[in-house]
Amino acid sequence: MSTPTPTPTPTRAPATASGSAASAAAAASVSVTPIFVRLKLSLLRNGLKGSSKRKAAYFGALAFALLIAFFATLGLSVLRGNAHAGAVVVLLAAVMALCWTFVPLFFPTGDETLDPTRLVMLPLRPRPLVRALLASSLVGIGPLFTLCLAVGSVIAVARGAAGVVAAVLAVPLLLVGCVALARAVATANVRLLTSRKGRDLALLSGLLIAIGAQAANFAAQRLFETGGLERLEPAGAVVRWLPPATALGMVDSASEGSYGIAAAQLLITVAALGLLLWFWERSLTKLMVTPDGSTIAAAKEKKKPVSGAARGGWSFLPDDRTGAAVQRALRYSVRDPKTKSAFVSALAIGLIIPVVNAVQGSGSVYLACFASGMIGLQMYNQFGQDTSAFWMVAQTISSTRDAYVELRARSLALALVTVPFTVVVAAVTAGLLGDWAGLPGAVGLGLALLGSMLCTGALSSAFFAYSIPTDGAFKNVAPGQGALAWGSLFAGMLASALISSPMIALAVYFSATDQKTMAWILLPLGVAWGTLATWAGLRLAAPAVARKLPEILLAVSKG
């Protein structure tokens, strides 16, 4: 009897190995760029869910940006055929590049896809990650606005077939160059910006922005006073060789028939973009493989004991809830990095604008109102400024009376800083202009404006609260809430102007009729008007805060 031969069992090892190799090859061939773009769109879409106010604010900001872009593009199109259009557009490109470099650094909108520290634990290689981040960065209101300006710029200077071909190349090069510049700088400095030194750097950002804004204002005044656009030619001749402005310089050169110069500018633009992407990839690689030691020195610092004089420096405040809330608000303005940055920026702008204009001899003593107006902006989003600490404050608010006392204390804390600062700035401006007769009127109008902004700020804090993230020194708005923040700010400023319009009209009347001796009446009227406006705003906002407290807590905790 023969023994049956056992049937050999087929091995599956080769199939498994080939399947693993195929899976690995398929995984390697998958691009992460579409994933990041969909992630960016999902963040934008999810940030608008569940809140009609956020939707209205976002689409309102989008419409406003498109409106400004339309008029800017129209104005650039009018320059077509102008002999100095080339200088204008290359300088505009340089300004756009500077804005893309520093504005996202100091005022990011909370886009989580652009924060490389959130990606260091993922198995992603730097080069595909750079492509994905660059593509996702092109989605948003800022890139759309830049694209519109770029199109308007090439319309202004493109002539002939060569100019059109150069324009088709220049628009994407300029847009990608600006976005890549912003992300490369942010990636290279992300460790600094998330450290204690970065939080202190926010103070410097406020000063730089204040000085930069006034320098731009002074340059614009000089341009309109001393002639036409021909004064831009010397600066334009230099900037047209600096990338990414070389992209628009290439269009101008090709339109004029200077094909060699256009080719050189194209080469410079492409080379600079490649070098920028290489630097971005290198910074990203270093960020992903190097441990974060930025807080080691900070952790070793010993906390200094608080002296008795420091504890007893608030003896002028009442020993009740109002005094405690005022002291808390004033301490935040000194110790919290973001609040301190906002105050420094407000103080700098409020002082620089009237003083510089007075030194130029073209100012007015009423420009001292910028002092009260800039600090009055700190009244907006009061509860969001507390971040997670507002949960402790909310535990003490159980009635409309509690909400009123809390808002009143916060208003008083701002007034303790703003009132003397407004008086000092107005006195310095009046001294520089020699217009001491207008000093009482300027102080009165400034206090009326302060009261109006305290009124609208309290209402905005009650109805349009939003969170301020704590994980970055320059992240001031949570994802999806940027349009809400800017919309409430601009709406509040407009409402403040309307509330104080009677005082403004009276000041204009005294100035137009040369009745400066009667301007002193603005001082008592301004004090009374500001006090009444503040009281009315607090009375209207307190019931809303008590009623909407859970909603406010949810809004400020999204960061």
Coordinates of C-alpha atoms in Angstrom, one line a residue:
M1 CA 0.0 0.0 0.0
S2 CA 1.6 3.2 -1.1
T3 CA 1.8 6.2 1.2
P4 CA 0.1 9.3 -0.3
T5 CA 2.5 12.1 -1.0
P6 CA 1.6 15.2 1.1
T7 CA 0.7 18.2 -0.9
P8 CA 3.1 21.0 -0.3
T9 CA 1.6 24.0 1.3
P10 CA 2.3 27.1 -0.8
T11 CA 4.3 29.8 0.9
R12 CA 2.9 33.3 1.2
A13 CA 6.1 35.0 2.2
P14 CA 7.0 36.3 -1.3
A15 CA 3.5 37.7 -1.8
T16 CA 3.7 39.4 1.6
A17 CA 7.0 40.9 0.8
S18 CA 5.9 42.1 -2.6
G19 CA 2.7 43.5 -1.0
S20 CA 4.7 45.4 1.6
A21 CA 7.0 46.7 -1.0
A22 CA 4.0 47.8 -3.1
S23 CA 2.4 49.4 -0.1
A24 CA 5.6 51.3 0.7
A25 CA 5.9 52.4 -2.9
A26 CA 2.3 53.5 -2.9
A27 CA 2.7 55.4 0.3
A28 CA 5.9 57.1 -1.0
S29 CA 4.1 58.1 -4.1
V30 CA 1.2 59.8 -2.3
S31 CA 1.6 63.6 -2.3
V32 CA 0.7 65.4 0.9
T33 CA 0.1 68.7 -0.9
P34 CA -3.6 68.0 -1.6
I35 CA -4.0 66.8 2.0
F36 CA -2.7 70.1 3.4
V37 CA -4.8 72.1 1.0
R38 CA -7.9 70.2 2.1
L39 CA -6.8 70.7 5.7
K40 CA -6.6 74.4 5.2
L41 CA -10.0 74.5 3.6
S42 CA -11.4 72.4 6.4
L43 CA -10.0 74.7 9.1
L44 CA -11.6 77.7 7.4
R45 CA -14.9 75.9 6.9
N46 CA -15.0 74.5 10.5
G47 CA -14.1 77.8 12.0
L48 CA -17.2 79.3 10.5
K49 CA -19.6 76.6 11.7
G50 CA -22.0 77.3 14.5
S51 CA -21.7 81.1 14.5
S52 CA -23.5 83.4 12.1
K53 CA -21.5 86.3 13.5
R54 CA -18.2 84.6 12.4
K55 CA -19.6 83.9 8.9
A56 CA -20.8 87.5 8.6
A57 CA -17.4 88.9 9.8
Y58 CA -15.4 86.6 7.5
F59 CA -17.4 87.2 4.4
G60 CA -17.5 90.9 5.3
A61 CA -13.7 91.0 5.5
L62 CA -13.5 89.1 2.3
A63 CA -15.8 91.6 0.6
F64 CA -13.9 94.5 2.0
A65 CA -10.5 93.1 0.8
L66 CA -11.9 92.5 -2.6
L67 CA -13.3 96.0 -2.8
I68 CA -10.0 97.5 -1.8
A69 CA -8.2 95.2 -4.3
F70 CA -10.7 96.3 -7.0
F71 CA -10.0 100.0 -6.6
A72 CA -6.3 99.4 -6.2
T73 CA -6.2 97.4 -9.4
L74 CA -8.3 100.0 -11.1
G75 CA -5.9 102.7 -10.0
L76 CA -2.9 100.8 -11.2
S77 CA -4.7 100.2 -14.6
V78 CA -5.1 104.0 -14.9
L79 CA -1.2 104.3 -14.8
R80 CA -1.0 102.3 -18.0
G81 CA 1.0 104.4 -20.5
N82 CA 2.5 106.6 -17.7
A83 CA 6.2 107.0 -18.0
H84 CA 6.7 106.4 -14.3
A85 CA 4.4 103.4 -13.9
G86 CA 7.4 101.0 -13.8
A87 CA 8.8 102.8 -10.7
V88 CA 5.4 102.7 -9.0
V89 CA 4.8 99.0 -9.5
V90 CA 8.3 97.8 -8.4
L91 CA 8.0 99.9 -5.2
L92 CA 4.5 98.5 -4.6
A93 CA 6.0 95.0 -5.0
A94 CA 8.7 95.8 -2.5
V95 CA 6.1 97.1 0.0
M96 CA 4.0 93.9 -0.5
A97 CA 7.2 91.8 0.2
L98 CA 7.9 93.7 3.4
C99 CA 4.3 93.3 4.5
W100 CA 4.4 89.5 3.8
T101 CA 7.6 89.3 5.7
F102 CA 6.7 91.1 8.9
V103 CA 2.8 91.3 9.2
P104 CA 2.3 87.5 9.4
L105 CA 5.1 87.3 11.9
F106 CA 3.6 89.8 14.3
F107 CA -0.1 89.4 13.5
P108 CA -0.8 85.7 12.4
T109 CA -4.4 84.7 11.9
G110 CA -4.1 81.4 13.7
D111 CA -3.7 79.1 10.7
E112 CA -2.6 75.8 12.2
T113 CA -1.4 74.4 8.9
L114 CA 1.4 77.0 8.8
D115 CA 2.8 76.3 12.3
P116 CA 5.7 73.9 11.7
T117 CA 6.1 73.0 15.4
R118 CA 2.8 71.1 15.1
L119 CA 4.3 68.8 12.4
V120 CA 7.6 67.8 13.9
M121 CA 6.2 64.4 15.2
L122 CA 4.7 63.4 11.9
P123 CA 6.7 61.1 9.5
L124 CA 7.1 63.7 6.8
R125 CA 10.1 64.7 4.8
P126 CA 11.0 68.4 4.7
R127 CA 10.9 68.8 0.9
P128 CA 7.3 67.4 0.4
L129 CA 6.4 69.3 3.5
V130 CA 7.6 72.6 2.0
R131 CA 5.6 72.0 -1.1
A132 CA 2.5 71.2 0.9
L133 CA 2.9 74.2 3.2
L134 CA 3.5 76.5 0.3
A135 CA 0.4 75.3 -1.5
S136 CA -1.8 75.7 1.6
S137 CA -0.4 79.1 2.2
L138 CA -1.8 80.2 -1.1
V139 CA -5.4 79.7 0.2
G140 CA -6.8 82.8 2.0
I141 CA -7.7 86.4 1.8
G142 CA -4.1 87.7 1.9
P143 CA -2.9 85.7 -1.2
L144 CA -6.1 86.7 -3.1
F145 CA -5.5 90.4 -2.3
T146 CA -1.8 90.1 -3.4
L147 CA -2.8 88.3 -6.6
C148 CA -5.2 91.2 -7.4
L149 CA -2.5 93.8 -6.8
A150 CA 0.0 91.7 -8.9
V151 CA -2.5 91.5 -11.8
G152 CA -3.1 95.3 -11.6
S153 CA 0.6 96.0 -11.6
V154 CA 1.3 94.0 -14.7
I155 CA -1.6 95.6 -16.5
A156 CA 0.0 99.0 -15.8
V157 CA 3.3 98.1 -17.4
A158 CA 2.8 95.2 -19.8
R159 CA 3.0 96.3 -23.5
G160 CA 3.5 94.2 -26.6
A161 CA 3.8 90.4 -26.9
A162 CA 7.0 90.2 -24.9
G163 CA 5.5 92.2 -22.1
V164 CA 2.4 89.9 -22.0
V165 CA 4.6 86.8 -21.8
A166 CA 6.7 88.4 -19.1
A167 CA 3.5 89.3 -17.2
V168 CA 2.3 85.7 -17.3
L169 CA 5.5 84.7 -15.6
A170 CA 5.7 87.6 -13.2
V171 CA 2.3 87.2 -11.5
P172 CA 2.9 83.7 -10.1
L173 CA 6.6 84.4 -9.3
L174 CA 5.6 87.5 -7.3
L175 CA 2.8 85.7 -5.4
V176 CA 4.9 82.6 -4.6
G177 CA 7.9 84.7 -3.7
C178 CA 5.9 86.8 -1.2
V179 CA 4.3 83.8 0.4
A180 CA 7.5 81.7 0.6
L181 CA 9.4 84.7 2.1
A182 CA 6.8 85.0 4.9
R183 CA 6.9 81.3 5.7
A184 CA 10.7 81.0 5.5
V185 CA 11.1 83.9 8.0
A186 CA 8.4 82.5 10.3
T187 CA 9.9 79.0 10.3
A188 CA 13.4 80.3 11.0
N189 CA 12.2 82.3 14.0
V190 CA 9.4 80.0 15.3
R191 CA 11.5 78.9 18.3
L192 CA 12.2 82.5 19.2
L193 CA 8.6 83.5 18.8
T194 CA 7.3 80.8 21.1
S195 CA 9.8 81.5 23.9
R196 CA 9.8 84.1 26.6
K197 CA 12.2 86.2 24.5
G198 CA 9.7 86.1 21.7
R199 CA 7.0 87.3 23.9
D200 CA 9.2 90.3 24.9
L201 CA 10.0 90.8 21.2
A202 CA 6.3 91.7 20.8
L203 CA 7.1 95.0 22.4
L204 CA 9.6 95.7 19.7
S205 CA 7.1 94.8 17.0
G206 CA 4.7 97.4 18.3
L207 CA 7.3 100.1 18.2
L208 CA 8.5 99.1 14.7
I209 CA 4.9 99.2 13.4
A210 CA 4.2 102.5 15.0
I211 CA 7.4 104.1 13.6
G212 CA 6.9 102.4 10.2
A213 CA 3.4 103.6 9.8
Q214 CA 4.4 107.2 10.6
A215 CA 7.4 106.9 8.2
A216 CA 5.1 105.8 5.4
N217 CA 2.8 108.7 6.2
F218 CA 5.7 111.2 6.1
A219 CA 6.9 109.7 2.8
A220 CA 3.5 110.0 1.2
Q221 CA 3.2 113.6 2.4
R222 CA 6.6 114.5 0.9
L223 CA 5.7 112.8 -2.4
F224 CA 2.5 114.8 -2.9
E225 CA 4.1 118.1 -1.7
T226 CA 7.2 118.0 -3.8
G227 CA 6.0 117.0 -7.2
G228 CA 4.8 113.9 -9.1
L229 CA 5.8 110.3 -9.6
E230 CA 9.1 111.2 -11.1
R231 CA 10.5 111.4 -7.6
L232 CA 10.1 107.7 -7.3
E233 CA 12.4 106.9 -10.2
P234 CA 15.7 106.9 -8.2
A235 CA 14.3 104.4 -5.6
G236 CA 12.6 102.4 -8.4
A237 CA 15.8 102.1 -10.3
V238 CA 17.4 100.3 -7.3
V239 CA 14.4 98.3 -6.1
R240 CA 13.7 96.8 -9.6
W241 CA 16.9 94.7 -9.0
L242 CA 15.8 93.4 -5.6
P243 CA 13.6 90.2 -5.6
P244 CA 10.7 89.7 -5.7
A245 CA 10.2 93.2 -7.2
T246 CA 12.5 92.0 -10.0
A247 CA 9.5 90.1 -11.4
L248 CA 7.6 93.3 -12.1
G249 CA 10.9 95.0 -13.3
M250 CA 11.2 92.2 -15.8
V251 CA 7.8 93.0 -17.2
D252 CA 8.7 96.7 -17.6
S253 CA 12.0 95.9 -19.2
A254 CA 10.5 93.4 -21.7
S255 CA 7.8 96.0 -22.6
E256 CA 10.5 98.5 -23.4
G257 CA 12.4 96.1 -25.6
S258 CA 15.3 95.6 -23.1
Y259 CA 15.3 91.8 -23.4
G260 CA 18.7 91.2 -22.0
I261 CA 17.8 93.2 -18.8
A262 CA 14.5 91.3 -18.6
A263 CA 16.2 88.0 -18.9
A264 CA 18.7 89.0 -16.1
Q265 CA 15.8 90.0 -13.9
L266 CA 14.0 86.8 -14.5
L267 CA 17.1 84.8 -13.6
I268 CA 17.5 86.8 -10.4
T269 CA 13.8 86.2 -9.5
V270 CA 14.0 82.5 -10.1
A271 CA 17.4 82.1 -8.3
A272 CA 16.1 84.1 -5.3
L273 CA 13.0 82.0 -5.1
G274 CA 15.0 78.8 -5.3
L275 CA 17.4 80.0 -2.6
L276 CA 14.5 81.0 -0.4
L277 CA 12.9 77.6 -0.8
W278 CA 16.2 76.0 0.1
F279 CA 16.6 78.1 3.2
W280 CA 13.0 77.3 4.2
E281 CA 13.7 73.5 3.8
R282 CA 16.9 73.8 5.8
S283 CA 15.2 75.7 8.6
L284 CA 12.4 73.2 8.6
T285 CA 14.8 70.3 8.8
K286 CA 16.6 71.9 11.7
L287 CA 13.3 72.5 13.4
M288 CA 12.2 68.9 13.0
V289 CA 15.5 67.2 14.3
T290 CA 16.7 69.7 16.9
P291 CA 15.2 69.6 20.5
D292 CA 13.7 72.8 21.8
G293 CA 15.9 74.3 24.4
S294 CA 14.5 77.8 24.3
T295 CA 12.9 77.6 27.7
I296 CA 15.7 75.9 29.6
A297 CA 17.2 79.1 30.8
A298 CA 13.8 80.5 31.6
A299 CA 13.0 77.5 33.7
K300 CA 16.2 78.0 35.8
E301 CA 15.4 81.6 36.6
K302 CA 14.4 82.1 40.2
K303 CA 11.3 84.0 40.9
K304 CA 12.1 87.2 42.8
P305 CA 10.2 87.8 46.0
V306 CA 7.7 90.6 46.0
S307 CA 8.6 93.3 48.3
G308 CA 6.2 94.9 50.7
A309 CA 6.3 98.2 48.8
A310 CA 5.3 96.4 45.6
R311 CA 2.4 94.8 47.4
G312 CA 1.3 98.0 49.0
G313 CA 1.5 100.2 45.9
W314 CA -2.3 99.9 45.2
S315 CA -3.4 101.6 48.4
F316 CA -5.3 104.3 46.5
L317 CA -7.8 101.7 45.2
P318 CA -10.9 100.8 47.2
D319 CA -10.8 97.6 49.2
D320 CA -13.6 95.9 47.3
R321 CA -14.3 94.0 44.1
T322 CA -13.7 97.2 42.0
G323 CA -10.2 97.7 43.5
A324 CA -9.3 94.1 43.0
A325 CA -10.4 94.1 39.4
V326 CA -8.6 97.3 38.6
Q327 CA -5.4 96.0 40.2
R328 CA -5.8 92.7 38.2
A329 CA -6.2 94.6 34.9
L330 CA -3.2 96.9 35.6
R331 CA -1.0 94.0 36.5
Y332 CA -2.0 92.2 33.3
S333 CA -0.9 95.2 31.3
V334 CA 2.6 95.0 32.8
R335 CA 3.1 91.2 33.2
D336 CA 1.1 89.6 30.3
P337 CA 3.3 89.7 27.2
K338 CA 0.4 90.2 24.7
T339 CA -1.4 92.8 26.8
K340 CA 1.9 94.6 27.4
S341 CA 2.7 94.5 23.6
A342 CA -0.8 96.0 22.8
F343 CA -0.3 98.8 25.4
V344 CA 3.2 99.7 24.2
S345 CA 2.0 99.8 20.6
A346 CA -0.9 102.0 21.6
L347 CA 1.3 104.4 23.6
A348 CA 3.8 104.6 20.8
I349 CA 1.3 105.3 18.1
G350 CA -0.6 107.7 20.3
L351 CA 2.5 109.7 21.0
I352 CA 4.3 109.5 17.6
I353 CA 1.5 110.6 15.3
P354 CA 0.7 114.0 16.9
V355 CA 4.3 114.8 17.9
V356 CA 5.8 114.0 14.5
N357 CA 3.1 116.0 12.7
A358 CA 3.6 118.9 15.1
V359 CA 7.4 118.8 14.4
Q360 CA 6.7 119.0 10.7
G361 CA 4.5 122.0 11.3
S362 CA 1.5 120.4 9.6
G363 CA -0.3 119.0 12.6
S364 CA -3.0 120.1 14.9
V365 CA -3.4 120.0 18.7
Y366 CA -6.5 117.8 18.1
L367 CA -4.3 115.0 16.8
A368 CA -3.6 114.3 20.5
C369 CA -7.0 112.4 20.4
F370 CA -4.9 109.6 18.9
A371 CA -3.6 109.0 22.4
S372 CA -7.0 108.3 23.9
G373 CA -8.3 106.5 20.8
M374 CA -5.4 104.0 20.6
I375 CA -5.5 103.1 24.3
G376 CA -9.4 103.0 24.1
L377 CA -9.0 100.1 21.6
Q378 CA -7.8 98.0 24.5
M379 CA -11.3 97.9 25.9
Y380 CA -12.4 95.6 23.0
N381 CA -12.5 91.8 23.8
Q382 CA -11.8 92.3 27.5
F383 CA -12.7 88.8 28.4
G384 CA -10.7 87.2 25.6
Q385 CA -7.6 89.0 26.9
D386 CA -8.0 87.0 30.1
T387 CA -7.6 83.7 28.1
S388 CA -8.3 80.7 30.4
A389 CA -8.1 82.8 33.5
F390 CA -11.6 84.2 32.6
W391 CA -13.1 81.0 34.0
M392 CA -12.1 82.1 37.5
V393 CA -13.6 85.6 36.9
A394 CA -16.8 84.1 35.5
Q395 CA -17.3 82.2 38.8
T396 CA -17.8 85.6 40.5
I397 CA -20.4 86.8 38.0
S398 CA -23.9 85.7 38.9
S399 CA -26.0 88.8 38.3
T400 CA -26.2 91.9 36.1
R401 CA -24.8 93.9 39.1
D402 CA -21.7 91.7 39.2
A403 CA -21.2 92.1 35.4
Y404 CA -21.6 95.8 35.7
V405 CA -19.0 96.1 38.5
E406 CA -16.5 94.0 36.5
L407 CA -16.9 96.0 33.4
R408 CA -16.7 99.3 35.3
A409 CA -13.5 98.2 37.0
R410 CA -11.9 97.4 33.7
S411 CA -13.0 100.7 32.3
L412 CA -11.5 102.5 35.3
A413 CA -8.2 100.7 34.8
L414 CA -7.9 102.0 31.3
A415 CA -9.0 105.5 32.3
L416 CA -6.3 105.6 35.0
V417 CA -3.7 105.2 32.2
T418 CA -5.4 107.1 29.3
V419 CA -6.5 110.3 31.0
P420 CA -3.1 111.5 32.2
F421 CA -1.4 110.2 29.0
T422 CA -3.9 112.2 26.9
V423 CA -3.2 115.3 28.9
V424 CA 0.5 114.9 28.5
V425 CA 0.4 114.3 24.8
A426 CA -2.0 117.2 24.2
A427 CA 0.3 119.5 26.2
V428 CA 3.4 118.4 24.3
T429 CA 1.6 118.9 21.0
A430 CA 0.3 122.3 22.0
G431 CA 3.8 123.3 23.1
L432 CA 5.3 122.3 19.8
L433 CA 2.7 124.1 17.8
G434 CA 2.4 127.1 20.1
D435 CA -1.3 126.6 20.3
W436 CA -2.0 126.7 24.0
A437 CA -5.5 128.0 23.4
G438 CA -6.5 124.8 21.8
L439 CA -5.2 122.6 24.6
P440 CA -8.5 122.4 26.7
G441 CA -10.5 121.6 23.6
A442 CA -8.1 118.8 22.5
V443 CA -8.2 117.3 26.0
G444 CA -12.0 117.5 26.1
L445 CA -12.4 115.9 22.7
G446 CA -10.0 113.2 23.6
L447 CA -11.9 112.3 26.8
A448 CA -15.2 112.3 24.9
L449 CA -13.6 109.9 22.4
L450 CA -12.3 107.7 25.2
G451 CA -15.7 107.5 26.8
S452 CA -17.2 106.5 23.4
M453 CA -14.7 103.8 22.9
L454 CA -15.2 102.5 26.4
C455 CA -18.9 102.3 25.6
T456 CA -18.5 100.4 22.3
G457 CA -15.7 98.3 23.8
A458 CA -17.9 97.0 26.6
L459 CA -20.6 96.2 24.1
S460 CA -18.2 94.5 21.8
S461 CA -16.8 92.4 24.6
A462 CA -20.3 91.2 25.5
F463 CA -21.5 90.4 21.9
F464 CA -18.3 89.7 19.9
A465 CA -16.0 87.9 22.3
Y466 CA -13.2 85.8 20.8
S467 CA -10.2 83.8 22.1
I468 CA -6.6 84.8 22.1
P469 CA -4.3 81.7 21.8
T470 CA -1.6 81.3 24.5
D471 CA 0.7 79.0 22.5
G472 CA 2.4 81.7 20.4
A473 CA 3.8 85.2 21.2
F474 CA 2.2 86.7 18.1
K475 CA -1.0 84.7 17.7
N476 CA -3.7 87.1 18.7
V477 CA -6.7 85.4 17.1
A478 CA -7.8 81.7 17.1
P479 CA -8.5 79.9 13.8
G480 CA -11.7 81.1 12.2
Q481 CA -12.1 84.2 14.4
G482 CA -9.9 86.6 12.5
A483 CA -12.7 88.2 10.5
L484 CA -14.8 88.5 13.7
A485 CA -12.0 90.3 15.5
W486 CA -11.3 92.8 12.8
G487 CA -15.0 93.3 12.0
S488 CA -15.9 94.0 15.6
L489 CA -12.9 96.4 15.9
F490 CA -13.7 98.5 12.8
A491 CA -17.5 98.5 13.6
G492 CA -16.7 99.7 17.1
M493 CA -14.4 102.4 15.9
L494 CA -17.2 103.6 13.5
A495 CA -19.7 103.5 16.2
S496 CA -17.4 105.5 18.6
A497 CA -17.0 108.2 15.9
L498 CA -20.8 108.4 15.6
I499 CA -21.3 108.6 19.4
S500 CA -18.7 111.4 19.7
S501 CA -19.8 113.2 16.5
P502 CA -21.5 116.1 18.4
M503 CA -18.3 116.9 20.2
I504 CA -16.3 116.6 16.9
A505 CA -18.8 118.9 15.1
L506 CA -18.5 121.5 17.9
A507 CA -14.7 121.3 17.7
V508 CA -14.8 121.7 14.0
Y509 CA -17.2 124.7 14.3
F510 CA -14.9 126.5 16.8
S511 CA -11.8 125.9 14.6
A512 CA -13.6 126.9 11.4
T513 CA -14.9 130.1 12.8
D514 CA -11.6 130.9 14.6
Q515 CA -13.3 131.0 18.0
K516 CA -10.4 129.4 19.9
T517 CA -11.2 131.3 23.0
M518 CA -14.5 129.3 23.2
A519 CA -12.8 126.0 22.7
W520 CA -12.3 125.7 26.5
I521 CA -15.9 124.7 26.8
L522 CA -15.1 121.4 25.1
L523 CA -13.2 120.4 28.3
P524 CA -16.1 120.1 30.7
L525 CA -18.4 119.0 27.9
G526 CA -16.0 116.3 26.9
V527 CA -15.6 115.0 30.5
A528 CA -19.4 114.9 30.9
W529 CA -20.0 113.4 27.4
G530 CA -17.3 110.7 27.9
T531 CA -18.6 109.8 31.4
L532 CA -22.2 109.6 30.1
A533 CA -21.2 107.4 27.1
T534 CA -19.2 105.1 29.4
W535 CA -22.1 104.7 31.8
A536 CA -24.6 104.0 29.1
G537 CA -22.3 101.4 27.5
L538 CA -21.7 99.6 30.7
R539 CA -25.4 99.6 31.5
L540 CA -26.3 98.1 28.2
A541 CA -23.4 95.6 28.2
A542 CA -23.8 94.3 31.8
P543 CA -27.2 92.4 31.2
A544 CA -25.8 90.9 28.0
V545 CA -22.7 89.7 29.8
A546 CA -24.8 88.1 32.6
R547 CA -27.1 86.5 30.1
K548 CA -24.5 85.4 27.6
L549 CA -21.8 84.3 30.1
P550 CA -21.8 80.6 28.9
E551 CA -21.5 81.7 25.3
I552 CA -18.7 84.1 26.2
L553 CA -16.8 81.3 28.0
L554 CA -17.1 79.1 25.0
A555 CA -15.9 81.8 22.6
V556 CA -12.8 82.8 24.7
S557 CA -11.8 79.1 25.3
K558 CA -11.5 78.1 21.6
G559 CA -7.8 79.0 21.5

